[in-house]
mmCIF file of C-alpha atoms in Angstrom:
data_model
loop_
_atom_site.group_PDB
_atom_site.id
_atom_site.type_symbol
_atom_site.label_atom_id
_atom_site.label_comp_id
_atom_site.label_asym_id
_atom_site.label_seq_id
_atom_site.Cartn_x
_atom_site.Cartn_y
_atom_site.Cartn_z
ATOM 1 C CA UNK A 1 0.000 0.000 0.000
ATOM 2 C CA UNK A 2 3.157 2.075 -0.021
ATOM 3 C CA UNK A 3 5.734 2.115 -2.756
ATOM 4 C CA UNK A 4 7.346 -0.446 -0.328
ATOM 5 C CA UNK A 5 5.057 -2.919 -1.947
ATOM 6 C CA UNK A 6 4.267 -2.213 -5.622
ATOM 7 C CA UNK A 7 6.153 -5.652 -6.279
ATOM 8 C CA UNK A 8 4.017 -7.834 -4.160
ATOM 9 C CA UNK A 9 1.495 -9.837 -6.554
ATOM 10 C CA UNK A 10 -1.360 -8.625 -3.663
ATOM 11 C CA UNK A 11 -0.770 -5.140 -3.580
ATOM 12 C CA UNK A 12 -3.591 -2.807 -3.282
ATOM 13 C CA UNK A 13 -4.147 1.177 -3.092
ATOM 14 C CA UNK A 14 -5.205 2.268 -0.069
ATOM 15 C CA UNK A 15 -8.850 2.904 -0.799
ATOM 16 C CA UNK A 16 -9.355 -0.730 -2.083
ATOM 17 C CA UNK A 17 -7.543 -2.087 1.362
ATOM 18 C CA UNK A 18 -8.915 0.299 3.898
ATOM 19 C CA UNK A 19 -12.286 1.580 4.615
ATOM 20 C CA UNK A 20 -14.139 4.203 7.315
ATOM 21 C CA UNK A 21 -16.647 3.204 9.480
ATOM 22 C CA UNK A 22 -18.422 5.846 11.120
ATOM 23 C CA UNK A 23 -17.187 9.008 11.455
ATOM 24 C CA UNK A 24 -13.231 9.145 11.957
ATOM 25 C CA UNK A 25 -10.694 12.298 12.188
ATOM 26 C CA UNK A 26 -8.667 13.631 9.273
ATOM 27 C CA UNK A 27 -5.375 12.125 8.623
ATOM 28 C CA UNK A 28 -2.477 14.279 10.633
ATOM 29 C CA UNK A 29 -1.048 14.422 7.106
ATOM 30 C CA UNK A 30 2.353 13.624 9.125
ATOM 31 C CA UNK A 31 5.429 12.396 6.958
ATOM 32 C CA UNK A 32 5.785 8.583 7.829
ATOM 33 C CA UNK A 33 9.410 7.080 7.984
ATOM 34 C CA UNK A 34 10.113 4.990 5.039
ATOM 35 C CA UNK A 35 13.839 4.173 5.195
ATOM 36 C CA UNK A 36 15.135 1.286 6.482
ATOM 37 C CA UNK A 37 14.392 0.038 9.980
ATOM 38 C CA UNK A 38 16.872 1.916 12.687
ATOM 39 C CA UNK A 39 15.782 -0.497 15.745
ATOM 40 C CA UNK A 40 15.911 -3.744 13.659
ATOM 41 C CA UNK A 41 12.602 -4.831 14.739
ATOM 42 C CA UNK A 42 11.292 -8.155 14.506
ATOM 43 C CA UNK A 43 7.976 -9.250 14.118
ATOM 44 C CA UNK A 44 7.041 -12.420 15.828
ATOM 45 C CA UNK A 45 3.738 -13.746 14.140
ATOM 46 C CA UNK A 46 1.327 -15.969 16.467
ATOM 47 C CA UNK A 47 -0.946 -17.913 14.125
ATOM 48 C CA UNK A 48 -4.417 -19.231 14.641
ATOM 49 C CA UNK A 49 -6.307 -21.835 15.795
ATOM 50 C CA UNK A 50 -5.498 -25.338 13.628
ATOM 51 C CA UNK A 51 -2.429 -23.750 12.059
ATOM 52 C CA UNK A 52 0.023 -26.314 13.036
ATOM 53 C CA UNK A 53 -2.722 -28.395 11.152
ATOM 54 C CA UNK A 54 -2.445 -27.065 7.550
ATOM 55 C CA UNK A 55 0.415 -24.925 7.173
ATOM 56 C CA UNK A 56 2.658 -27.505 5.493
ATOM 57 C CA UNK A 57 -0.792 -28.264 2.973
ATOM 58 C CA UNK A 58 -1.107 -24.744 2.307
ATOM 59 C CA UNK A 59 3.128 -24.332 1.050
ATOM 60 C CA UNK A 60 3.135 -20.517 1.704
ATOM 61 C CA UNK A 61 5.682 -18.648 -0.132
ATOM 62 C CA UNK A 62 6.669 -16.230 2.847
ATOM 63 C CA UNK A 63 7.281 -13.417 0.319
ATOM 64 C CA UNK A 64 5.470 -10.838 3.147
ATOM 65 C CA UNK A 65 8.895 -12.128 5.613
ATOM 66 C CA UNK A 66 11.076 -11.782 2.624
ATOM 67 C CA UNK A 67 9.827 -8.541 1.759
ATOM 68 C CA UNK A 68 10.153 -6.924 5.178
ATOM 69 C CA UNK A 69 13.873 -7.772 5.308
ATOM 70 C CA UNK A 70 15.100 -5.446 2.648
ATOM 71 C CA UNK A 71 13.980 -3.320 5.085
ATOM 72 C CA UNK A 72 15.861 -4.064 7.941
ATOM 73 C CA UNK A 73 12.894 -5.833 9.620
ATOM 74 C CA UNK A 74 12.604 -9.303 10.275
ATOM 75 C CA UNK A 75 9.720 -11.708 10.721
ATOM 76 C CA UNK A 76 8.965 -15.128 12.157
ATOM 77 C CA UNK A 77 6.634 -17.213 13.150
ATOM 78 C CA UNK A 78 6.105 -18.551 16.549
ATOM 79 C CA UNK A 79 5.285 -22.483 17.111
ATOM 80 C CA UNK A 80 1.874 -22.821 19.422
ATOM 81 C CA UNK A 81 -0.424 -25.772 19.716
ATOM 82 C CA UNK A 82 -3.033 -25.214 17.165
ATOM 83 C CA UNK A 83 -5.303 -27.037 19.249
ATOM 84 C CA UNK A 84 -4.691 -26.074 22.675
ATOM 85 C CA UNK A 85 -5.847 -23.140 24.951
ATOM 86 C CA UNK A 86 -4.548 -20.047 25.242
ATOM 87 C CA UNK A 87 -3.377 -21.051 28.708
ATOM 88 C CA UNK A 88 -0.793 -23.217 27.453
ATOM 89 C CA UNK A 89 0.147 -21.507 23.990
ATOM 90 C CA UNK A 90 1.469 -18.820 26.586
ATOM 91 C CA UNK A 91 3.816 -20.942 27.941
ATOM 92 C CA UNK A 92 5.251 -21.822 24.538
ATOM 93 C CA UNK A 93 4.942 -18.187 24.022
ATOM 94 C CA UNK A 94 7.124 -17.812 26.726
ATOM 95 C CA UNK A 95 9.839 -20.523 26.113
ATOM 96 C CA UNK A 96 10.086 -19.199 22.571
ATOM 97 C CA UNK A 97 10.962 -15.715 23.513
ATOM 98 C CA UNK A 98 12.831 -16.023 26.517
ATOM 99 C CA UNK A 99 16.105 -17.655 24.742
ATOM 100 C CA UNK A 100 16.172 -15.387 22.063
ATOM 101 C CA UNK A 101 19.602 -13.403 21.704
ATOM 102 C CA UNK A 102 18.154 -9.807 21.100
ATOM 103 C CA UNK A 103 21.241 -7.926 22.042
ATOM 104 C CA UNK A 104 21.346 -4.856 24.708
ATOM 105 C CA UNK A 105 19.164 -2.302 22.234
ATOM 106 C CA UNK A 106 15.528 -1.365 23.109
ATOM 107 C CA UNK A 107 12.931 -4.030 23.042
ATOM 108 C CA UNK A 108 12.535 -4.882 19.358
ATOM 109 C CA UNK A 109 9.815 -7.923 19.250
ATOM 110 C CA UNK A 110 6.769 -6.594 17.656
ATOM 111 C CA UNK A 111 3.834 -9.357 18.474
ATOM 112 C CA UNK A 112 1.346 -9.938 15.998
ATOM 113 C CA UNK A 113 -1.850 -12.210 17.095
ATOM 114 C CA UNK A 114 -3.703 -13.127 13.928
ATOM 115 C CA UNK A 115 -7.107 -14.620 15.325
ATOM 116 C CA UNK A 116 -6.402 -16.659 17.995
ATOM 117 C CA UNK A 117 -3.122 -15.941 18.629
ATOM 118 C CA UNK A 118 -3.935 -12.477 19.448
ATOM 119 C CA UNK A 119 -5.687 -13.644 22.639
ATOM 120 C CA UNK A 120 -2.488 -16.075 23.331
ATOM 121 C CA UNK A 121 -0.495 -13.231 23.693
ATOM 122 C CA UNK A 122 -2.356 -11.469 26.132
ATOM 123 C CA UNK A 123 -2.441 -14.487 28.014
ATOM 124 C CA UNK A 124 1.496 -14.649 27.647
ATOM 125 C CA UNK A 125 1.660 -10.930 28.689
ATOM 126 C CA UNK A 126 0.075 -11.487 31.707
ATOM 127 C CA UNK A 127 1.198 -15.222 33.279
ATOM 128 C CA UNK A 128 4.803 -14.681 32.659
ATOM 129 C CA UNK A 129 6.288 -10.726 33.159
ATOM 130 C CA UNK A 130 9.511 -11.927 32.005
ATOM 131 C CA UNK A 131 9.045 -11.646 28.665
ATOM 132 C CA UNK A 132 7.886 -7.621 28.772
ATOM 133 C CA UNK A 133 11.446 -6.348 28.292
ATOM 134 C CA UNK A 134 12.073 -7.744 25.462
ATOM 135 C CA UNK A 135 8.388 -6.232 23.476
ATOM 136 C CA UNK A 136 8.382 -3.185 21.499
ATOM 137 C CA UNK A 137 4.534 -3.454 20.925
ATOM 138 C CA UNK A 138 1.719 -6.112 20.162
ATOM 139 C CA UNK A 139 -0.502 -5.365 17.535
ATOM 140 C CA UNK A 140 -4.201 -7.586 16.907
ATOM 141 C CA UNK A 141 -4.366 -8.613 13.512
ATOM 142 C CA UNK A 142 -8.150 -9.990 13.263
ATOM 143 C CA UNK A 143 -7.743 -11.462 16.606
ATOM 144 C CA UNK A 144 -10.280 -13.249 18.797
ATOM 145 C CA UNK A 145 -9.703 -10.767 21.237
ATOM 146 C CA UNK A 146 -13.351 -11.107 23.029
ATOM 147 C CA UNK A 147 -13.831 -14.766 21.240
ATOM 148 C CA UNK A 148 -16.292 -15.360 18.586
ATOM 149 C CA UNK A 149 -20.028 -16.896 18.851
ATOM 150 C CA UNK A 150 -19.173 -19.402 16.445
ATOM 151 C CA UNK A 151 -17.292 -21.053 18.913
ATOM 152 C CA UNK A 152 -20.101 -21.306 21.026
ATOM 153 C CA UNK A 153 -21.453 -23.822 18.868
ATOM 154 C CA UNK A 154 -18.482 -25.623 18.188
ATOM 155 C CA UNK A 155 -16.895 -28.612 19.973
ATOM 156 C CA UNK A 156 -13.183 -29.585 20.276
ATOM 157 C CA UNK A 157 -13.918 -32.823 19.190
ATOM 158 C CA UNK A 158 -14.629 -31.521 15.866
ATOM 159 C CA UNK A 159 -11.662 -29.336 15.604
ATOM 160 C CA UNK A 160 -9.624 -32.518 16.250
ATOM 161 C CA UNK A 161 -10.418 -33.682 13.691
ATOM 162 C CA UNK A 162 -7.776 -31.494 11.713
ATOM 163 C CA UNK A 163 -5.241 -33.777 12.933
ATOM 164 C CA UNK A 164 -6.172 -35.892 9.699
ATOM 165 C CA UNK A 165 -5.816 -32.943 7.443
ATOM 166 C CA UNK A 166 -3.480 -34.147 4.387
ATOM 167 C CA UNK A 167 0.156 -33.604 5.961
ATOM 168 C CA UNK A 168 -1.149 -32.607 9.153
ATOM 169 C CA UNK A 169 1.521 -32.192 12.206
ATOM 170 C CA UNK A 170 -0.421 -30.969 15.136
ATOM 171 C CA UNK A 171 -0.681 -33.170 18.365
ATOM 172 C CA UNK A 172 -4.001 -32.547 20.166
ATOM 173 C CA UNK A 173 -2.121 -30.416 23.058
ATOM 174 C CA UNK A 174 -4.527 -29.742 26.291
ATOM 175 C CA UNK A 175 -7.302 -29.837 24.242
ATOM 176 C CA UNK A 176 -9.095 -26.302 24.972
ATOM 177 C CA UNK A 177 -8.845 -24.396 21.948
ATOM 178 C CA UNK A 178 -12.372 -23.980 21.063
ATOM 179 C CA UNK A 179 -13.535 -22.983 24.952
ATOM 180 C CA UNK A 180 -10.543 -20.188 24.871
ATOM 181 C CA UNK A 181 -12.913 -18.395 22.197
ATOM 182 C CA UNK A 182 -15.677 -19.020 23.532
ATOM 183 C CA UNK A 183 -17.205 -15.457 24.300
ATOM 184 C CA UNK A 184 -17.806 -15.765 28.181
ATOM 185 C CA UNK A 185 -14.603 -17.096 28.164
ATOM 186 C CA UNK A 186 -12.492 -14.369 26.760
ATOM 187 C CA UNK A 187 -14.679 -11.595 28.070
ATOM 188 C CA UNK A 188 -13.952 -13.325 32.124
ATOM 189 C CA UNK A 189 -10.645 -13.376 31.365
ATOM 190 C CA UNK A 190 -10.349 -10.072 30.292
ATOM 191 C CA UNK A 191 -12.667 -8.681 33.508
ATOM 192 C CA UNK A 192 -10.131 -10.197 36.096
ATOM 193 C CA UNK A 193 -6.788 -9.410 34.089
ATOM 194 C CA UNK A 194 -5.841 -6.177 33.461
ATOM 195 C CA UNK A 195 -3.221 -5.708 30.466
ATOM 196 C CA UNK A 196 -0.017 -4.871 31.530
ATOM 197 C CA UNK A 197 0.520 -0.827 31.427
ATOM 198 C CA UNK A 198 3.082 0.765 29.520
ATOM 199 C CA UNK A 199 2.936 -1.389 26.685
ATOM 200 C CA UNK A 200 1.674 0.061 22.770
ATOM 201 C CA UNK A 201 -1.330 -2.153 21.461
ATOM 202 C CA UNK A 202 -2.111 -2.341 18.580
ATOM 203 C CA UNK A 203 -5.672 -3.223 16.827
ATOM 204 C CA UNK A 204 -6.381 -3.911 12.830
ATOM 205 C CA UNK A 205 -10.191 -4.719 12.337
ATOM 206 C CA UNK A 206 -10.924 -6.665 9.182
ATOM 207 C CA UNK A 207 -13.988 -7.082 8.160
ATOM 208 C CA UNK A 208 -14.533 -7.890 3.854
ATOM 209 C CA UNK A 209 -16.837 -6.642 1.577
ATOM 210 C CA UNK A 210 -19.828 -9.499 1.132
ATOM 211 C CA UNK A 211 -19.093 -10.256 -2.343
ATOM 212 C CA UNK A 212 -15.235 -10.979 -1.006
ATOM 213 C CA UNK A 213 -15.938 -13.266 1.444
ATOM 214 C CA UNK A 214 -15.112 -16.762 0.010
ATOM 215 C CA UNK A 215 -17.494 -18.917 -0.901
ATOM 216 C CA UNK A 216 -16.205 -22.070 1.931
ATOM 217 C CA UNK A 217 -16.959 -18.717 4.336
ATOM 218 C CA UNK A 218 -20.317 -17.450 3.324
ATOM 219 C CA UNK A 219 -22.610 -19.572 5.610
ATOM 220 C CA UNK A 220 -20.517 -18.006 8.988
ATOM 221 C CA UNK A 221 -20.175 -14.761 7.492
ATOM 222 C CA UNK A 222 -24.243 -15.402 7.315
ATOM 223 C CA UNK A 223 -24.832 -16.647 11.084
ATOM 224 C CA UNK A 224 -22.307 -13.523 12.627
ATOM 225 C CA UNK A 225 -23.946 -10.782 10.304
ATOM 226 C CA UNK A 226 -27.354 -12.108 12.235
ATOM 227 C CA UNK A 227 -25.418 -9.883 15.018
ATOM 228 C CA UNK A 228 -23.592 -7.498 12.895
ATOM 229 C CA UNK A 229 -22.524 -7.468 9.532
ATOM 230 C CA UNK A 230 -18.936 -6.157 10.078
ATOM 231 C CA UNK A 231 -17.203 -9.322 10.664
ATOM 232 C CA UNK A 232 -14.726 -11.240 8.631
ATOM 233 C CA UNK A 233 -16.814 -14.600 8.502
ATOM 234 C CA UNK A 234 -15.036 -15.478 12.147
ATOM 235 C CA UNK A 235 -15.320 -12.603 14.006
ATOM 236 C CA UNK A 236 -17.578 -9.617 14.808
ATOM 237 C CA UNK A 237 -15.581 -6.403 14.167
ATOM 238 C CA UNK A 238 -15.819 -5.167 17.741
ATOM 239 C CA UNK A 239 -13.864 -8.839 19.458
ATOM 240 C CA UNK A 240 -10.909 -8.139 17.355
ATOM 241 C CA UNK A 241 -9.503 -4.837 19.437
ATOM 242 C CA UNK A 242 -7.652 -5.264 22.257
ATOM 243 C CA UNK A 243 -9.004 -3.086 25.339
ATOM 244 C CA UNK A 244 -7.713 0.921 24.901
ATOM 245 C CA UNK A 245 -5.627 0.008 22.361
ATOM 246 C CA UNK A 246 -5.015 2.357 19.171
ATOM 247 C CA UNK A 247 -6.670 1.419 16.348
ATOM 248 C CA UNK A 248 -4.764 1.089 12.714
ATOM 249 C CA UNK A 249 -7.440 0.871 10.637
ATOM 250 C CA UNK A 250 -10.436 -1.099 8.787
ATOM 251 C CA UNK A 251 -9.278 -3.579 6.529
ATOM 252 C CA UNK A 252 -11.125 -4.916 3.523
ATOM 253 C CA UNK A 253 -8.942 -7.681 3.730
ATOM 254 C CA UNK A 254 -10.780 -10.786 1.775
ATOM 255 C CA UNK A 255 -11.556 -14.119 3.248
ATOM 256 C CA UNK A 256 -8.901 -17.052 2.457
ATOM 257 C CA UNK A 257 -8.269 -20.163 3.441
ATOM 258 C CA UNK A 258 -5.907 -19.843 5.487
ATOM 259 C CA UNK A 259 -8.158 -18.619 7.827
ATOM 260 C CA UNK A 260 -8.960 -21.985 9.673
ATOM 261 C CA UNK A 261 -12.498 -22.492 9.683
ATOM 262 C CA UNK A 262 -12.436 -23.303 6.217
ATOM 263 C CA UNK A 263 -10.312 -26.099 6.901
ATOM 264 C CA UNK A 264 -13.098 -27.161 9.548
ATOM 265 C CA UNK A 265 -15.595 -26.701 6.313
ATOM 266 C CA UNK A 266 -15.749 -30.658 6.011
ATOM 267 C CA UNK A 267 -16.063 -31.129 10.139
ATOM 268 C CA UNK A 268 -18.713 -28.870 10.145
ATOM 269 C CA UNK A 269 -16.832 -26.820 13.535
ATOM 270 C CA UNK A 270 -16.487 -23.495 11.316
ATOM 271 C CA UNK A 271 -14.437 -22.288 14.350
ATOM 272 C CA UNK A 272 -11.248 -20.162 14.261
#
């Protein structure tokens, strides 16, 4: 969306990517910083539910990690059991971060949650202080923030049954992914533990046009817009920001498959 990405086969103009909802101030107009990165950051990606599931079947080209490192950024992705609660992705959280040689510089891991692994990382944030040093920011990429309704009519036996997925590598960990987005859950948790203060957060809403929404999608884009019709087929736009964080934006970002539930299209769990 910048001339940072005119290459990239998915590149998009602003007003095709990003949309208003309601009314919203006037740009500052404020020159943004397009050289390379001065603090090295690193962006450490926490996927979504099933991931571990599918990844290898989906053979992503990484071109979004590649392209970030002409930069002077970097990008990975962090392991967490795509079928296990957010309670125990933490801890891998955790263990992943805590060995990492970052150097004696400012905090320079920028964590991005994409659906579920947006409420993982709150959940990291909170059990285990260790690892606050060492952030720079977190930032909610369509995450399940406050959960998602769909999960409350989704069981974790279905879910399991990703582990037969063609080239499938996820063990069936604790075994409480689906009641970690459950709604009641998410919102309890979120009632009895405050975010830590003094940390930037981050929040980028997503929620497609209809006629983007893919077609394995449609029936759960269908059953959330019964509530509100700004969702992205998983969650309702409001669940995916993080409590007084700063928004980034609206994005009109289109439904894929690599969005889980449509992996749980032939198990009928439609969950993320």
């Amino acid at each position: 969306m910048t001339k940072h990405g005119t290459a990239l086969p998915d590149d998009r103009p602003c007003d095709e990517a990003l949309t208003r909802d309601g009314t919203e101030p006037a740009g500052t107009g404020a020159p943004v910083t397009l050289g390379p990165s001065r603090r090295r950051l690193v962006a450490a990606v926490v996927p979504g539910i099933g991931w571990d599931c599918f990844s290898d079947w989906l053979d992503l080209k990484h071109s979004g990690a590649a392209h970030v490192r002409h930069f002077g950024y970097d990008q990975i992705t962090l392991k967490v059991g795509g079928l296990s609660s957010s309670a125990h992705n933490a801890r891998q959280i955790r263990d992943a971060l805590m060995p990492m040689a970052l150097g004696s510089e400012a905090p320079r891991l920028v964590l991005i949650g994409y659906s579920k692994g947006a409420p993982d990382i709150l959940e990291a944030l909170v059990s285990y202080p260790e690892i606050r040093t060492r952030v720079a920011a977190i930032v909610s990429v369509a995450g399940a923030v406050g959960g998602s309704p769909l999960a409350n009519d989704a069981e974790q036996s279905q879910l399991a049954l990703l582990q037969h997925w063609p080239g499938a590598r996820c063990p069936p960990g604790d075994g409480g992914a689906v009641e970690s987005l459950r709604p009641g859950t998410r919102q309890a948790w979120l009632a009895q533990h405050p975010l830590p203060p003094g940390l930037p957060y981050y929040s980028l809403v997503t929620f497609p046009q209809p006629e983007r929404i893919s077609s394995v999608l449609k029936s759960s884009y269908r059953k959330l817009s019964r509530v509100d019709a700004r969702n992205d087929s998983q969650v309702l736009f409001f669940d995916q920001v993080i409590p007084g964080s700063a928004l980034m934006g609206y994005y009109l970002i289109p439904s894929n498959f690599a969005a889980v539930p449509a992996a749980c299209r032939h198990t009928q769990c439609r969950e993320r």
